[in-house]
Amino acid sequence: MGREKTTERPVAGNCRCGWFLAGKREKRYAMGNDPFEIYSGKLYAQWQQARDEGRDVAALEEACRAVRDAAAKGPAAARDQLPLAYALYDALEAAAVRPGHVYCEPSDYAGILTQRPESQDVGQLPDRAVLRDRILAGWTGRVAGCLLGKPLEFWALKPLRGMLHDIGNYPVDRYIAAADFTPQIREKYDIAVGSPVNKQPWIDEIGDHAPIDDDTNYTVLNLRLLETFGRDFTPEEVLFAWVNWMPAGVCCTAERIAYVNALSGMRPPETAVYRNPYREWVGAQIRAEIFGWVNPGDPQAAAEMAYRDACVSHVRNGIYGEMFAAAMVAAAIVCGDVRAVIGAGLAQIPTHSRLAEAVRDTISDFDAGVTYEQAVQKLHGRYNENDMFDWCHTIPNAVIVVLSLLHGAGDFAKALGLCVQAAMDTDSNGAVVGAIMGSMLGSAGIPAYWGDCFGRKLASSVDGYHLMELEELADRTLAVAVAEKCV
């Protein structure tokens, strides 16, 4: 799948990934959530990105790692390292592609079109009532998957599995609640309860609605984008929506960098690349579903809309992840075959990309009889969950989505459970799997429990959309979907 796993292995705590601050339950600033983060601290991730792009940067690895380590001593040290960090950034960007690099991964839409396979029909457009139901089920699945994965987001695989076994929820078939934990389990796994202190609330702590989360914020934001600017919105209008309708503090990683770059006067695609080591991370993949819902049965149109959104913050496989997810949702609304849905997603991304290769390998393993557990172990053998670059990258998380869809065998709860059991970015992956499964199965295919637990209401950070009923969100999404279609 493109490269060997990194050899650098940060030390993990008892139940968190190694980049999680033990005992403080807060993300390191490397996650991109510290408003005062300094570029020198993320230089090694920039080196990893350049390596994955096929650039000849092996000779710069030690220097980039040294700058990062020096910057970790504190803000003053990080600022002292900035001149060297900027010089190394320029050197990484200027490095030539290594001979023998086999991937062809354009970031422009015209280039992507030349590298993807031929699209095929996926199914007949349903009538208006069925379409609305599948959109509503997609919204329900997305929120449910996010809620299931949210409190598990920073767990490493081994302790996550241990905790789930200890509470009798493995394989996962229900939300995890604070009430599941005895005092002994809480101590064993350093579990925090009591929202908002936790910031990762368990299902019995959320109240009567799903709380604000970046994995649902962008779905709401992109609905307002479509309602305001129409189906022909531009990347510049995407940035307008971010800057005017959503606080910067709720943006993470690549989105935060693009936001700051936009405030500095940059425009796409520069916002996506300038000093942005997160540009192939999973952030764009979590913004995709609305473009599938408003293009039912038309994966190509869904993927093209997703491209216009993704290119403001991502490149290469970061863009492809959003196109892949959007196309799968568009297909899922009209097609009940999981394999065909995944194939519709693959048809919209470059054949010779690392993402397409990883998805094809996952399908091949499934067909060869590789079990779910074997596939998860293979994934974790290749990607290091204690390295932020791997943990939040598009490719391993997309593989988890595909694994969950294949092994879920058309069962909503099973697919969601398999998704979060694999660790990595659990809420992002759960949201994508939930949206695809809901769109495919409709409301009848989602046990009422999954929506009842959050009152079928969603909070967001989007201006004017702070607390919404899923029924209203579905109606508004349907209005965009039928604007140019005879349904």
XYZ file of C-alpha atoms in Angstrom:
487
model
C 0.000 0.000 0.000
C 2.558 2.551 -1.035
C 5.138 2.681 1.738
C 6.518 0.953 4.763
C 5.315 1.920 8.211
C 7.369 4.596 9.929
C 9.998 3.274 12.317
C 9.613 6.086 14.824
C 7.325 4.885 17.601
C 6.274 7.338 20.306
C 5.516 5.680 23.631
C 1.808 5.108 24.166
C 0.094 5.608 27.479
C -2.202 3.078 29.122
C -5.184 3.702 26.902
C -4.297 6.552 24.584
C -2.216 6.808 21.469
C 1.346 7.972 22.021
C 0.708 11.535 20.892
C -2.038 11.967 23.500
C -0.957 13.736 26.692
C -1.242 11.144 29.436
C -3.377 12.215 32.380
C -4.523 15.472 30.747
C -6.924 14.054 28.174
C -6.008 16.736 25.663
C -4.562 16.487 22.209
C -0.993 17.540 21.582
C -0.638 20.725 19.590
C 0.577 18.540 16.727
C -3.114 17.794 16.154
C -3.424 21.360 14.915
C -5.863 22.560 17.565
C -3.598 24.937 19.476
C -4.238 28.490 18.238
C -0.640 29.370 19.030
C 1.020 26.442 17.267
C 4.249 27.272 15.503
C 5.250 25.786 12.167
C 8.586 24.378 13.336
C 6.750 21.937 15.584
C 5.121 20.180 12.646
C 8.092 20.062 10.301
C 8.587 16.314 10.577
C 5.029 15.766 9.342
C 5.988 17.960 6.380
C 8.897 15.601 5.729
C 6.586 12.575 5.905
C 4.237 14.207 3.420
C 7.083 14.936 1.013
C 8.306 11.340 1.344
C 4.845 10.005 0.464
C 4.668 12.289 -2.559
C 7.720 10.434 -3.847
C 10.196 13.248 -3.294
C 13.861 12.456 -2.716
C 14.065 13.756 0.850
C 15.793 10.981 2.798
C 18.814 13.209 3.426
C 16.575 15.810 5.128
C 14.837 13.484 7.587
C 17.275 13.883 10.471
C 17.285 17.683 10.202
C 13.485 17.874 10.110
C 13.141 15.584 13.094
C 15.715 17.627 15.022
C 13.806 20.861 14.385
C 10.569 19.261 15.550
C 12.191 17.897 18.708
C 13.792 21.234 19.511
C 10.483 23.035 18.978
C 8.788 20.671 21.434
C 10.726 22.261 24.305
C 8.372 25.244 24.319
C 7.079 28.235 22.351
C 10.318 30.203 22.657
C 12.360 27.306 21.333
C 9.829 26.738 18.564
C 10.111 30.357 17.457
C 13.906 30.106 17.488
C 13.653 27.186 15.085
C 11.442 28.987 12.575
C 14.159 30.269 10.190
C 15.591 26.769 9.841
C 12.108 25.252 9.573
C 11.171 27.583 6.726
C 14.430 26.832 4.908
C 13.804 23.103 5.239
C 10.215 23.566 4.058
C 11.538 25.213 0.886
C 14.033 22.382 0.409
C 11.311 19.746 0.827
C 9.081 21.483 -1.704
C 11.936 21.781 -4.186
C 13.046 18.147 -3.919
C 12.751 16.106 -7.090
C 10.592 12.996 -7.367
C 12.563 9.794 -6.830
C 13.230 7.596 -9.865
C 10.837 4.674 -9.920
C 7.974 6.400 -8.091
C 5.013 4.505 -9.528
C 2.046 6.611 -8.487
C 0.298 9.199 -10.624
C -1.605 11.529 -8.312
C -2.709 14.831 -9.832
C -4.438 17.432 -7.658
C -6.170 19.319 -10.470
C -9.577 18.122 -11.609
C -8.646 17.855 -15.274
C -5.691 15.704 -14.333
C -7.835 13.504 -12.104
C -10.267 12.913 -14.979
C -7.469 11.572 -17.168
C -6.386 9.069 -14.508
C -9.674 7.563 -13.328
C -11.460 4.545 -14.811
C -14.676 4.847 -16.779
C -17.784 5.445 -14.687
C -20.760 3.079 -14.938
C -24.451 3.341 -14.097
C -25.249 2.317 -10.531
C -29.056 2.271 -10.355
C -32.353 4.024 -10.958
C -33.283 7.254 -9.199
C -35.972 6.556 -6.581
C -39.166 8.546 -6.250
C -39.241 11.637 -4.065
C -40.549 9.900 -0.922
C -37.914 7.163 -1.043
C -35.166 9.682 -1.792
C -36.140 11.792 1.199
C -36.164 8.723 3.443
C -32.688 7.680 2.323
C -31.332 11.183 2.817
C -32.840 11.253 6.303
C -31.367 7.827 7.050
C -28.017 9.049 5.765
C -28.102 11.999 8.170
C -29.140 9.659 10.996
C -26.361 7.212 10.202
C -23.738 9.922 9.977
C -24.611 11.369 13.387
C -24.946 7.922 14.978
C -21.576 6.774 13.653
C -19.913 9.953 14.859
C -21.441 9.580 18.326
C -20.414 5.935 18.580
C -16.821 6.702 17.675
C -16.369 10.061 19.384
C -15.389 8.926 22.901
C -13.123 6.238 21.427
C -11.213 8.626 19.186
C -7.926 8.622 21.067
C -7.709 4.984 22.092
C -5.033 2.645 20.822
C -6.215 -0.693 19.431
C -5.140 -3.039 22.229
C -6.582 -1.136 25.210
C -9.683 -0.260 23.189
C -10.356 -3.934 22.588
C -9.661 -4.701 26.258
C -12.104 -2.049 27.467
C -14.831 -3.179 25.077
C -14.449 -6.769 26.258
C -14.549 -5.642 29.897
C -17.894 -3.858 29.442
C -19.410 -6.689 27.413
C -19.648 -4.719 24.177
C -17.356 -6.640 21.841
C -18.187 -7.001 19.036
C -19.668 -3.523 19.383
C -23.431 -3.475 18.930
C -24.458 -0.427 20.979
C -23.239 2.982 22.102
C -20.752 3.105 24.981
C -22.111 4.784 28.115
C -20.449 6.210 31.209
C -22.668 3.837 33.172
C -20.842 0.900 31.559
C -17.724 1.602 33.596
C -17.161 0.289 37.090
C -14.695 2.233 39.247
C -12.169 -0.518 38.526
C -12.569 -0.184 34.756
C -12.304 3.585 34.962
C -9.048 3.285 36.872
C -7.664 0.527 34.666
C -8.121 2.536 31.485
C -7.852 6.094 32.833
C -11.404 6.810 31.688
C -12.849 10.276 32.145
C -16.560 10.773 32.645
C -18.580 13.900 33.259
C -19.089 16.023 30.184
C -18.038 18.769 29.467
C -14.808 17.990 31.340
C -14.267 14.980 29.110
C -15.020 16.794 25.828
C -15.564 13.303 24.394
C -18.950 12.514 25.963
C -20.345 9.038 26.379
C -23.859 8.462 25.080
C -25.559 8.941 28.466
C -23.853 12.337 28.881
C -25.019 14.097 25.725
C -28.538 15.138 26.718
C -31.273 15.369 24.095
C -29.161 16.122 21.026
C -25.889 15.223 19.350
C -23.218 17.731 20.428
C -21.042 19.872 18.177
C -18.353 17.925 16.338
C -16.146 18.683 13.352
C -17.334 15.470 11.701
C -20.872 16.825 11.512
C -20.111 20.564 11.373
C -18.959 20.379 7.764
C -22.034 18.431 6.673
C -24.206 21.253 7.984
C -21.860 23.937 6.655
C -21.905 22.447 3.173
C -25.693 22.333 3.215
C -25.707 26.092 3.854
C -23.048 26.487 1.150
C -25.319 24.781 -1.381
C -28.406 26.698 -0.253
C -26.572 30.026 -0.534
C -24.362 29.653 -3.613
C -26.117 26.847 -5.445
C -24.790 23.717 -7.049
C -22.154 25.673 -8.974
C -20.376 26.952 -5.883
C -16.671 27.678 -6.255
C -13.693 26.827 -4.016
C -13.476 30.531 -3.160
C -17.069 30.371 -1.909
C -16.170 27.352 0.217
C -13.546 29.488 1.937
C -16.051 32.334 2.278
C -18.364 29.917 4.098
C -15.611 28.778 6.442
C -14.399 32.250 7.346
C -17.837 33.836 7.706
C -20.014 31.051 9.087
C -17.760 28.902 11.277
C -15.305 29.781 14.077
C -11.645 29.046 13.363
C -11.293 27.291 16.691
C -13.449 24.358 15.599
C -11.258 23.662 12.555
C -8.537 21.029 12.826
C -5.342 20.154 10.968
C -5.578 20.874 7.226
C -8.753 22.908 7.596
C -7.163 25.117 10.214
C -4.109 25.725 8.034
C -6.305 26.553 5.026
C -8.418 28.868 7.184
C -5.337 30.765 8.359
C -3.938 30.861 4.821
C -7.237 32.312 3.570
C -7.125 35.023 6.228
C -3.628 35.833 4.964
C -5.042 36.545 1.513
C -4.332 33.238 -0.227
C -6.743 31.513 -2.553
C -7.179 27.874 -3.609
C -5.150 25.849 -4.343
C -2.454 27.791 -2.477
C -4.503 27.575 0.731
C -4.147 23.804 0.579
C -0.396 23.557 0.110
C 1.312 26.459 1.838
C 2.996 25.082 4.968
C 0.258 22.497 5.291
C 1.690 19.081 6.276
C -1.854 17.786 6.844
C -2.870 18.047 3.198
C -3.466 14.310 2.748
C -5.114 13.767 6.119
C -8.685 12.657 6.635
C -10.258 16.108 7.049
C -11.699 16.357 3.538
C -13.072 12.819 3.658
C -15.359 13.862 6.528
C -16.922 16.655 4.440
C -18.278 14.521 1.588
C -21.720 13.105 2.267
C -23.888 16.105 1.434
C -22.530 16.059 -2.118
C -23.665 12.462 -2.506
C -27.139 13.165 -1.130
C -27.745 16.050 -3.542
C -26.543 13.959 -6.505
C -28.413 10.668 -5.989
C -27.384 8.053 -8.513
C -24.726 10.340 -10.014
C -21.351 9.502 -8.414
C -19.460 11.590 -10.962
C -21.382 14.772 -10.122
C -21.006 14.055 -6.408
C -17.259 13.559 -6.757
C -16.867 16.735 -8.805
C -18.636 18.778 -6.117
C -16.482 17.090 -3.492
C -13.389 18.089 -5.466
C -14.393 21.758 -5.351
C -14.709 21.490 -1.582
C -11.594 19.407 -0.951
C -9.140 21.425 -3.023
C -9.217 24.370 -0.622
C -7.383 22.351 2.047
C -6.072 19.106 0.554
C -4.101 17.610 -2.327
C -3.734 14.193 -3.913
C -5.172 11.428 -1.737
C -6.659 13.982 0.638
C -8.825 15.165 -2.265
C -9.484 11.633 -3.489
C -10.789 10.611 -0.064
C -13.605 13.147 -0.272
C -14.380 12.270 -3.877
C -14.417 8.555 -3.004
C -16.802 9.027 -0.079
C -19.149 11.383 -1.938
C -19.398 9.011 -4.884
C -20.158 6.064 -2.600
C -23.003 7.970 -0.933
C -24.459 8.974 -4.299
C -24.358 5.335 -5.364
C -25.686 4.005 -2.056
C -28.946 5.928 -2.450
C -29.806 3.949 -5.580
C -27.872 0.723 -5.078
C -28.123 -1.928 -2.358
C -24.915 -3.761 -3.315
C -21.959 -2.788 -1.110
C -19.430 -3.969 -3.678
C -21.031 -1.825 -6.372
C -21.083 1.158 -4.008
C -17.354 0.805 -3.312
C -16.721 0.351 -7.026
C -18.596 3.567 -7.756
C -16.250 5.366 -5.395
C -13.157 3.823 -6.969
C -14.345 4.882 -10.416
C -13.989 8.547 -9.441
C -10.349 8.556 -8.265
C -7.053 7.992 -10.093
C -6.337 4.329 -10.754
C -2.643 4.702 -9.994
C -3.063 6.463 -6.651
C -2.102 5.114 -3.246
C -5.724 5.314 -2.115
C -7.055 3.302 -5.047
C -4.315 0.733 -4.553
C -5.132 0.375 -0.847
C -8.847 -0.061 -1.551
C -8.187 -2.652 -4.260
C -5.842 -4.555 -1.923
C -8.523 -4.537 0.784
C -11.110 -5.936 -1.610
C -8.666 -8.590 -2.830
C -7.930 -9.668 0.731
C -11.644 -9.934 1.454
C -12.178 -12.061 -1.634
C -9.235 -14.276 -0.639
C -10.851 -15.038 2.719
C -8.818 -12.732 4.939
C -10.899 -12.252 8.083
C -11.839 -8.908 9.556
C -9.470 -9.413 12.496
C -6.612 -10.363 10.181
C -7.298 -7.309 8.029
C -7.237 -4.990 11.064
C -3.955 -6.454 12.240
C -2.504 -6.014 8.754
C -3.586 -2.382 8.746
C -2.006 -1.715 12.134
C 1.140 -3.510 11.032
C 1.516 -1.062 8.183
C 0.361 2.158 9.862
C 1.506 3.339 13.265
C -1.404 4.527 15.398
C 1.060 6.288 17.722
C 2.218 8.515 14.873
C -0.200 11.359 14.192
C 0.705 11.313 10.512
C -0.481 7.735 10.122
C -3.380 7.953 12.583
C -5.058 10.849 10.797
C -4.069 10.073 7.198
C -6.790 9.523 4.611
C -5.617 6.123 3.403
C -5.678 3.936 6.551
C -8.991 5.452 7.582
C -10.503 4.877 4.138
C -9.347 1.263 4.367
C -11.222 0.918 7.673
C -14.354 2.300 6.001
C -14.070 -0.262 3.200
C -13.350 -3.108 5.616
C -16.421 -2.218 7.651
C -18.674 -2.063 4.617
C -17.452 -5.394 3.260
C -17.527 -7.329 6.513
C -20.690 -5.588 7.716
C -22.636 -7.621 5.167
C -25.392 -5.036 4.816
C -26.112 -4.766 8.544
C -26.085 -1.176 9.833
C -25.133 -1.876 13.459
C -22.543 -4.486 12.525
C -20.814 -2.173 10.042
C -20.661 0.646 12.604
C -19.316 -1.661 15.287
C -16.619 -3.110 13.049
C -15.608 0.409 12.082
C -14.918 1.730 15.577
C -13.324 -1.539 16.759
C -10.491 -0.931 14.307
C -9.358 2.206 16.224
C -7.619 5.034 14.321
C -9.967 8.011 13.671
C -13.066 6.329 15.058
C -15.583 9.166 14.912
C -14.622 10.230 11.396
C -14.801 6.670 10.102
C -17.991 5.886 11.981
C -19.649 8.938 10.477
C -18.693 7.948 6.912
C -19.793 4.326 7.360
C -23.038 5.420 9.022
C -23.832 7.835 6.200
C -23.210 5.222 3.504
C -25.148 2.479 5.269
C -28.054 4.791 6.105
C -28.233 6.050 2.537
C -28.260 2.484 1.241
C -30.694 0.926 3.734
C -33.129 3.765 4.407
C -34.817 4.346 7.743
C -36.209 0.826 7.893
C -32.653 -0.522 7.928
C -31.556 1.475 10.996
C -32.854 0.211 14.355
C -34.660 3.089 16.089
C -32.236 2.908 19.029
C -29.434 4.533 17.020
C -31.408 7.737 16.412
C -33.502 7.804 19.574
C -30.430 8.054 21.808
C -29.686 11.581 20.564
C -33.262 12.732 20.052
C -32.674 13.002 16.298
C -31.342 16.530 16.778
C -27.897 17.884 15.927
C -25.944 20.867 17.265
C -23.372 22.617 15.094
C -21.006 25.584 15.129
C -22.411 26.886 11.845
C -23.902 30.355 12.080
C -27.702 30.130 12.026
C -27.742 26.337 12.227
C -26.953 25.819 15.897
C -29.575 23.176 16.755
C -31.387 21.347 13.985
C -33.899 18.514 13.729
C -32.696 15.801 11.364
C -36.108 15.934 9.688
C -35.509 19.577 8.740
C -31.971 18.857 7.569
C -33.324 16.076 5.361
C -36.001 18.343 3.887
C -33.487 21.067 3.108
C -31.064 18.564 1.592
C -33.858 17.113 -0.545
C -34.696 20.593 -1.828
C -31.144 20.957 -3.144
C -31.167 17.412 -4.539
C -34.311 17.938 -6.618
C -33.499 21.472 -7.741
C -32.335 20.210 -11.122
C -33.758 16.695 -11.168
C -37.218 15.422 -12.044
C -38.084 13.581 -8.832
